[in-house]
mmCIF file of C-alpha atoms in Angstrom:
data_model
loop_
_atom_site.group_PDB
_atom_site.id
_atom_site.type_symbol
_atom_site.label_atom_id
_atom_site.label_comp_id
_atom_site.label_asym_id
_atom_site.label_seq_id
_atom_site.Cartn_x
_atom_site.Cartn_y
_atom_site.Cartn_z
ATOM 1 C CA MET A 1 5.330 11.048 6.117
ATOM 2 C CA ALA A 2 5.668 7.294 6.139
ATOM 3 C CA LEU A 3 5.475 4.827 3.292
ATOM 4 C CA LEU A 4 3.610 1.617 4.062
ATOM 5 C CA THR A 5 3.832 -1.126 1.457
ATOM 6 C CA PHE A 6 1.054 -3.730 1.276
ATOM 7 C CA ALA A 7 1.575 -6.980 -0.609
ATOM 8 C CA SER A 8 0.948 -10.715 -0.760
ATOM 9 C CA ALA A 9 3.367 -13.541 -1.496
ATOM 10 C CA LYS A 10 0.800 -15.704 -3.302
ATOM 11 C CA GLY A 11 -2.927 -16.061 -3.614
ATOM 12 C CA SER A 12 -5.444 -13.247 -3.456
ATOM 13 C CA PRO A 13 -6.335 -12.341 0.129
ATOM 14 C CA GLY A 14 -7.662 -8.908 -0.919
ATOM 15 C CA VAL A 15 -4.617 -6.635 -0.763
ATOM 16 C CA THR A 16 -6.325 -3.823 -2.677
ATOM 17 C CA THR A 17 -9.409 -4.014 -0.458
ATOM 18 C CA ALA A 18 -7.179 -3.953 2.636
ATOM 19 C CA ALA A 19 -5.203 -0.991 1.282
ATOM 20 C CA LEU A 20 -8.423 0.964 0.689
ATOM 21 C CA LEU A 21 -9.643 0.000 4.148
ATOM 22 C CA PHE A 22 -6.447 0.934 5.990
ATOM 23 C CA ALA A 23 -6.094 4.224 4.102
ATOM 24 C CA ALA A 24 -9.703 5.110 4.971
ATOM 25 C CA LEU A 25 -9.098 4.398 8.667
ATOM 26 C CA TRP A 26 -5.662 6.027 8.806
ATOM 27 C CA PRO A 27 -5.597 8.746 11.496
ATOM 28 C CA ARG A 28 -3.383 11.107 9.492
ATOM 29 C CA GLN A 29 -3.730 12.413 5.948
ATOM 30 C CA SER A 30 -2.916 9.643 3.526
ATOM 31 C CA VAL A 31 -2.698 8.832 -0.170
ATOM 32 C CA LEU A 32 -3.353 5.377 -1.552
ATOM 33 C CA VAL A 33 -1.024 4.502 -4.434
ATOM 34 C CA GLU A 34 -1.690 1.462 -6.606
ATOM 35 C CA SER A 35 1.774 0.160 -7.402
ATOM 36 C CA ASP A 36 0.848 -3.252 -8.773
ATOM 37 C CA PRO A 37 2.375 -3.670 -12.266
ATOM 38 C CA SER A 38 -0.170 -6.364 -13.106
ATOM 39 C CA GLY A 39 -2.875 -3.695 -13.279
ATOM 40 C CA GLY A 40 -4.905 -1.511 -10.961
ATOM 41 C CA ASP A 41 -8.429 -2.076 -9.656
ATOM 42 C CA VAL A 42 -9.375 1.106 -7.811
ATOM 43 C CA ALA A 43 -10.421 3.060 -10.902
ATOM 44 C CA LEU A 44 -12.646 0.146 -11.923
ATOM 45 C CA ARG A 45 -14.357 -0.414 -8.597
ATOM 46 C CA MET A 46 -14.531 2.960 -6.795
ATOM 47 C CA PRO A 47 -16.488 6.022 -7.969
ATOM 48 C CA GLY A 48 -15.109 9.515 -7.646
ATOM 49 C CA ALA A 49 -16.154 11.894 -4.875
ATOM 50 C CA ASP A 50 -19.000 13.196 -7.066
ATOM 51 C CA GLY A 51 -20.155 9.693 -8.008
ATOM 52 C CA SER A 52 -18.697 9.768 -11.508
ATOM 53 C CA PRO A 53 -16.035 7.304 -12.730
ATOM 54 C CA LEU A 54 -12.394 8.146 -12.121
ATOM 55 C CA ASP A 55 -10.395 9.510 -15.038
ATOM 56 C CA PRO A 56 -8.427 6.519 -16.404
ATOM 57 C CA GLN A 57 -5.778 8.864 -17.794
ATOM 58 C CA VAL A 58 -4.806 10.187 -14.356
ATOM 59 C CA GLY A 59 -2.753 7.993 -12.071
ATOM 60 C CA LEU A 60 0.603 6.294 -11.733
ATOM 61 C CA SER A 61 1.282 6.220 -15.474
ATOM 62 C CA SER A 62 0.623 9.938 -15.913
ATOM 63 C CA LEU A 63 2.668 10.704 -12.789
ATOM 64 C CA VAL A 64 5.654 8.763 -14.120
ATOM 65 C CA ALA A 65 5.321 10.404 -17.544
ATOM 66 C CA ALA A 66 5.252 13.870 -15.997
ATOM 67 C CA GLY A 67 8.243 13.051 -13.813
ATOM 68 C CA ARG A 68 10.325 11.288 -16.426
ATOM 69 C CA LYS A 69 13.171 13.764 -15.875
ATOM 70 C CA SER A 70 12.621 14.458 -12.196
ATOM 71 C CA LEU A 71 10.154 13.011 -9.710
ATOM 72 C CA TYR A 72 9.079 15.461 -7.018
ATOM 73 C CA PRO A 73 6.363 15.282 -4.317
ATOM 74 C CA ALA A 74 4.025 17.870 -5.854
ATOM 75 C CA LEU A 75 3.359 15.417 -8.693
ATOM 76 C CA VAL A 76 1.429 13.181 -6.298
ATOM 77 C CA ASP A 77 -1.314 15.760 -5.793
ATOM 78 C CA LEU A 78 -1.390 16.564 -9.507
ATOM 79 C CA HIS A 79 -1.948 12.912 -10.453
ATOM 80 C CA SER A 80 -4.227 11.784 -7.623
ATOM 81 C CA GLN A 81 -8.016 11.719 -7.582
ATOM 82 C CA GLU A 82 -10.562 11.735 -4.780
ATOM 83 C CA ILE A 83 -12.838 8.743 -4.422
ATOM 84 C CA VAL A 84 -16.161 8.619 -2.614
ATOM 85 C CA GLY A 85 -15.501 9.126 1.081
ATOM 86 C CA GLY A 86 -12.733 11.655 0.412
ATOM 87 C CA GLN A 87 -9.726 9.345 0.124
ATOM 88 C CA LYS A 88 -7.000 10.509 -2.269
ATOM 89 C CA VAL A 89 -5.744 7.797 -4.629
ATOM 90 C CA VAL A 90 -3.151 7.469 -7.364
ATOM 91 C CA SER A 91 -4.722 4.749 -9.474
ATOM 92 C CA GLY A 92 -2.556 2.048 -10.998
ATOM 93 C CA VAL A 93 -1.639 1.135 -14.530
ATOM 94 C CA ALA A 94 -4.457 -0.167 -16.691
ATOM 95 C CA THR A 95 -2.615 -3.225 -18.019
ATOM 96 C CA PRO A 96 0.649 -5.119 -17.401
ATOM 97 C CA GLU A 97 1.857 -3.872 -20.797
ATOM 98 C CA GLN A 98 1.421 -0.283 -19.612
ATOM 99 C CA ALA A 99 3.570 -1.064 -16.572
ATOM 100 C CA ARG A 100 6.608 -1.536 -18.800
ATOM 101 C CA GLY A 101 6.836 2.242 -18.994
ATOM 102 C CA VAL A 102 7.301 2.459 -15.226
ATOM 103 C CA THR A 103 11.023 2.096 -14.570
ATOM 104 C CA GLN A 104 11.619 4.408 -11.602
ATOM 105 C CA TRP A 105 10.312 2.115 -8.870
ATOM 106 C CA GLU A 106 13.121 2.907 -6.441
ATOM 107 C CA GLU A 107 12.772 6.655 -7.024
ATOM 108 C CA LEU A 108 9.004 6.394 -6.585
ATOM 109 C CA GLY A 109 9.504 4.683 -3.235
ATOM 110 C CA GLN A 110 11.858 7.414 -2.075
ATOM 111 C CA MET A 111 9.460 10.141 -3.198
ATOM 112 C CA PHE A 112 6.459 8.544 -1.500
ATOM 113 C CA ALA A 113 8.467 8.135 1.709
ATOM 114 C CA GLU A 114 9.241 11.852 1.689
ATOM 115 C CA LEU A 115 5.796 13.172 0.768
ATOM 116 C CA PRO A 116 5.188 16.323 2.848
ATOM 117 C CA GLY A 117 2.359 16.117 5.337
ATOM 118 C CA LYS A 118 0.907 12.814 4.115
ATOM 119 C CA ASP A 119 1.525 9.134 4.651
ATOM 120 C CA VAL A 120 1.385 6.816 1.637
ATOM 121 C CA VAL A 121 -0.246 3.397 1.557
ATOM 122 C CA ALA A 122 1.168 1.614 -1.484
ATOM 123 C CA ASP A 123 -0.574 -1.479 -2.835
ATOM 124 C CA LEU A 124 2.225 -3.565 -4.394
ATOM 125 C CA GLY A 125 -0.004 -6.508 -5.264
ATOM 126 C CA ARG A 126 1.760 -9.845 -5.376
ATOM 127 C CA ILE A 127 5.527 -9.693 -4.918
ATOM 128 C CA GLY A 128 8.039 -12.320 -5.939
ATOM 129 C CA ALA A 129 11.762 -12.700 -6.459
ATOM 130 C CA ALA A 130 11.885 -10.486 -9.546
ATOM 131 C CA THR A 131 8.806 -8.238 -9.349
ATOM 132 C CA PRO A 132 9.930 -4.667 -10.137
ATOM 133 C CA GLN A 133 7.900 -2.992 -7.381
ATOM 134 C CA ASN A 134 10.152 -4.722 -4.827
ATOM 135 C CA ALA A 135 12.449 -1.708 -5.246
ATOM 136 C CA MET A 136 9.966 0.362 -3.208
ATOM 137 C CA LEU A 137 10.388 -1.810 -0.119
ATOM 138 C CA ALA A 138 13.722 -0.305 0.916
ATOM 139 C CA ALA A 139 12.118 3.134 1.361
ATOM 140 C CA SER A 140 9.104 1.903 3.320
ATOM 141 C CA SER A 141 8.719 2.286 7.061
ATOM 142 C CA ALA A 142 6.590 -0.828 7.246
ATOM 143 C CA CYS A 143 5.901 -3.719 4.896
ATOM 144 C CA VAL A 144 2.570 -5.449 5.507
ATOM 145 C CA LEU A 145 2.148 -8.903 3.962
ATOM 146 C CA PHE A 146 -1.308 -10.449 3.700
ATOM 147 C CA VAL A 147 -2.012 -14.152 3.689
ATOM 148 C CA ASP A 148 -5.095 -16.328 3.883
ATOM 149 C CA THR A 149 -5.330 -19.714 5.580
ATOM 150 C CA VAL A 150 -4.568 -21.899 2.546
ATOM 151 C CA PRO A 151 -1.529 -23.961 3.661
ATOM 152 C CA SER A 152 0.370 -23.548 0.388
ATOM 153 C CA ASN A 153 -0.040 -19.775 0.581
ATOM 154 C CA VAL A 154 1.327 -19.760 4.133
ATOM 155 C CA ILE A 155 4.375 -21.712 2.925
ATOM 156 C CA HIS A 156 4.908 -19.198 0.116
ATOM 157 C CA LEU A 157 4.657 -16.400 2.686
ATOM 158 C CA ARG A 158 7.327 -18.070 4.805
ATOM 159 C CA GLY A 159 9.653 -18.299 1.813
ATOM 160 C CA ARG A 160 9.053 -14.696 0.788
ATOM 161 C CA LEU A 161 9.745 -13.447 4.315
ATOM 162 C CA ALA A 162 13.017 -15.354 4.382
ATOM 163 C CA ARG A 163 14.046 -13.845 1.030
ATOM 164 C CA LEU A 164 13.128 -10.343 2.193
ATOM 165 C CA ARG A 165 15.340 -10.666 5.249
ATOM 166 C CA GLU A 166 18.180 -11.993 3.097
ATOM 167 C CA GLY A 167 17.723 -9.181 0.606
ATOM 168 C CA PHE A 168 18.164 -6.469 3.199
ATOM 169 C CA GLY A 169 21.213 -8.200 4.649
ATOM 170 C CA ARG A 170 22.835 -6.056 7.317
ATOM 171 C CA VAL A 171 20.501 -3.164 6.555
ATOM 172 C CA ALA A 172 17.602 -3.128 8.989
ATOM 173 C CA GLY A 173 14.958 -2.710 6.296
ATOM 174 C CA PRO A 174 11.311 -1.885 7.028
ATOM 175 C CA ALA A 175 9.324 -3.283 9.916
ATOM 176 C CA VAL A 176 7.522 -6.380 8.651
ATOM 177 C CA HIS A 177 3.961 -7.178 9.678
ATOM 178 C CA VAL A 178 1.852 -10.159 8.664
ATOM 179 C CA VAL A 179 -1.933 -9.908 8.445
ATOM 180 C CA VAL A 180 -3.808 -13.198 8.395
ATOM 181 C CA VAL A 181 -7.156 -12.934 6.594
ATOM 182 C CA ALA A 182 -9.448 -15.477 8.235
ATOM 183 C CA PRO A 183 -13.080 -15.703 9.382
ATOM 184 C CA ALA A 184 -13.832 -13.522 12.379
ATOM 185 C CA LYS A 185 -14.206 -16.545 14.682
ATOM 186 C CA ARG A 186 -10.997 -18.185 13.479
ATOM 187 C CA ALA A 187 -8.466 -16.223 15.506
ATOM 188 C CA ARG A 188 -6.622 -19.514 15.952
ATOM 189 C CA ALA A 189 -5.438 -19.125 12.333
ATOM 190 C CA VAL A 190 -3.046 -16.404 13.464
ATOM 191 C CA ARG A 191 -1.432 -18.771 15.937
ATOM 192 C CA GLU A 192 -1.112 -21.415 13.234
ATOM 193 C CA VAL A 193 0.732 -18.993 10.947
ATOM 194 C CA ALA A 194 2.923 -17.918 13.863
ATOM 195 C CA GLU A 195 3.910 -21.542 14.470
ATOM 196 C CA VAL A 196 4.922 -21.994 10.821
ATOM 197 C CA LEU A 197 7.123 -18.908 11.000
ATOM 198 C CA GLU A 198 8.615 -19.870 14.350
ATOM 199 C CA GLN A 199 9.590 -23.293 13.039
ATOM 200 C CA ALA A 200 11.588 -21.529 10.313
ATOM 201 C CA SER A 201 13.102 -19.050 12.822
ATOM 202 C CA ILE A 202 11.468 -16.144 11.007
ATOM 203 C CA GLU A 203 10.640 -13.155 13.179
ATOM 204 C CA VAL A 204 8.154 -10.451 12.267
ATOM 205 C CA ASP A 205 7.343 -7.167 13.954
ATOM 206 C CA GLY A 206 3.634 -7.840 14.148
ATOM 207 C CA LEU A 207 1.153 -10.635 13.459
ATOM 208 C CA HIS A 208 -2.489 -9.653 13.115
ATOM 209 C CA HIS A 209 -5.942 -11.034 12.341
ATOM 210 C CA LEU A 210 -8.138 -9.340 9.741
ATOM 211 C CA ALA A 211 -11.638 -10.737 9.461
ATOM 212 C CA HIS A 212 -12.608 -12.330 6.160
ATOM 213 C CA ASP A 213 -15.900 -10.489 5.786
ATOM 214 C CA PRO A 214 -17.494 -10.369 2.307
ATOM 215 C CA LYS A 215 -20.316 -8.147 3.579
ATOM 216 C CA GLY A 216 -17.820 -5.607 4.887
ATOM 217 C CA ALA A 217 -15.671 -5.816 1.769
ATOM 218 C CA VAL A 218 -18.488 -4.616 -0.506
ATOM 219 C CA PHE A 219 -17.966 -1.097 0.842
ATOM 220 C CA PHE A 220 -14.531 -1.166 -0.817
ATOM 221 C CA LEU A 221 -15.872 -2.636 -4.037
ATOM 222 C CA GLY A 222 -17.832 0.480 -4.875
ATOM 223 C CA GLN A 223 -21.042 -0.393 -2.994
ATOM 224 C CA VAL A 224 -20.726 2.394 -0.466
ATOM 225 C CA THR A 225 -24.043 2.304 1.379
ATOM 226 C CA GLY A 226 -24.870 1.379 4.948
ATOM 227 C CA THR A 227 -22.607 1.557 7.998
ATOM 228 C CA PRO A 228 -19.197 -0.040 7.341
ATOM 229 C CA GLY A 229 -18.023 0.760 10.865
ATOM 230 C CA ARG A 230 -20.212 -2.027 12.225
ATOM 231 C CA THR A 231 -18.753 -4.740 10.027
ATOM 232 C CA HIS A 232 -16.303 -7.390 11.235
ATOM 233 C CA LEU A 233 -13.865 -6.186 8.583
ATOM 234 C CA VAL A 234 -13.619 -2.616 9.860
ATOM 235 C CA ARG A 235 -13.732 -3.589 13.518
ATOM 236 C CA SER A 236 -10.877 -6.053 13.090
ATOM 237 C CA ALA A 237 -8.851 -3.585 11.010
ATOM 238 C CA GLN A 238 -9.012 -0.683 13.460
ATOM 239 C CA PRO A 239 -6.548 -2.052 16.060
ATOM 240 C CA ILE A 240 -4.101 -3.009 13.285
ATOM 241 C CA VAL A 241 -4.313 0.503 11.858
ATOM 242 C CA ASP A 242 -3.826 2.000 15.317
ATOM 243 C CA GLU A 243 -0.681 -0.060 15.890
ATOM 244 C CA LEU A 244 0.809 0.674 12.471
ATOM 245 C CA ALA A 245 0.027 4.385 12.760
ATOM 246 C CA GLY A 246 1.637 4.539 16.178
ATOM 247 C CA ARG A 247 4.776 2.781 15.007
ATOM 248 C CA THR A 248 5.151 4.932 11.903
ATOM 249 C CA GLU A 249 4.353 8.266 13.567
ATOM 250 C CA PRO A 250 8.075 9.048 14.146
ATOM 251 C CA PHE A 251 8.528 9.037 10.355
ATOM 252 C CA PHE A 252 5.813 11.649 9.812
ATOM 253 C CA VAL A 253 6.869 15.247 9.155
ATOM 254 C CA PRO A 254 4.240 17.996 8.765
ATOM 255 C CA ALA A 255 4.191 19.709 5.387
ATOM 256 C CA GLU A 256 5.188 23.097 6.809
ATOM 257 C CA GLU A 257 8.488 21.666 8.031
ATOM 258 C CA LEU A 258 9.591 20.668 4.535
ATOM 259 C CA HIS A 259 10.590 22.741 1.533
ATOM 260 C CA ASP A 260 8.958 22.362 -1.853
ATOM 261 C CA ASP A 261 11.522 20.640 -4.058
ATOM 262 C CA ALA A 262 9.663 20.962 -7.362
ATOM 263 C CA PRO A 263 11.972 21.861 -10.242
ATOM 264 C CA ASP A 264 12.083 25.362 -11.653
ATOM 265 C CA ALA A 265 9.918 26.018 -14.687
ATOM 266 C CA ASP A 266 12.916 26.157 -17.025
ATOM 267 C CA GLU A 267 13.982 22.669 -15.900
ATOM 268 C CA VAL A 268 10.713 21.055 -16.978
ATOM 269 C CA ASP A 269 9.579 20.161 -20.482
ATOM 270 C CA ALA A 270 7.012 22.498 -21.923
ATOM 271 C CA ASP A 271 4.391 19.729 -22.070
ATOM 272 C CA GLU A 272 5.022 18.580 -18.508
ATOM 273 C CA GLU A 273 2.626 19.609 -15.773
ATOM 274 C CA VAL A 274 4.110 21.705 -12.991
ATOM 275 C CA PRO A 275 2.476 22.737 -9.738
ATOM 276 C CA SER A 276 0.981 26.205 -9.729
#
């Protein structure tokens, strides 16, 4: 049970697509949670397991509403849906205005980090100095930041990494990985980003290359036909997934080794869903 947080410092290098991709390739059971307060995309782009649209009323907002008095792991299954391919997802808020009702970001992070028998891939979207989803970072085993090759975006990444390290202070914080999204034949871009970080004396736990591959990305935009395993996107993602999964394996605890901590029926509002 590990919580992996995916985010970008600026720009749009496809964090949601990468989160869907990594969750699909993850070697253990996983749940993808859209935790971007600016609005979720998964329910709009991915069909359900039976081909029908996802229920827009089921997701992070309904989970938070049901757990307004007490968040507990069983809520994740109750408020997740299965998309085509079998991946479980907790879809994000529909609009930024809806996100104002989500106030338990720190508690959500702690719950996702302790989910029995499953790892959680949380798509935080773009993070900044005051974005509320930052509160989930402290509970994560690994924070994965995505950046493209636009120079200004790399500079913003450098600044965000520095602030993250300062924010954790003496606390170790999560392992930090940087994924550079660049054309498959531009592996040199990773070295260029590494040089920018080295010049600022910023160390990261991993620096990786994910192929910018529009043809591969369409599989995670709802066009799920063909053989995604042959695309540059999937082939470049697999070794990153393998490394992250190996590093986070010590945080994983099988479900049978944990106790169900759902509240008793008399502790829950009558209109609140409880696990059967």
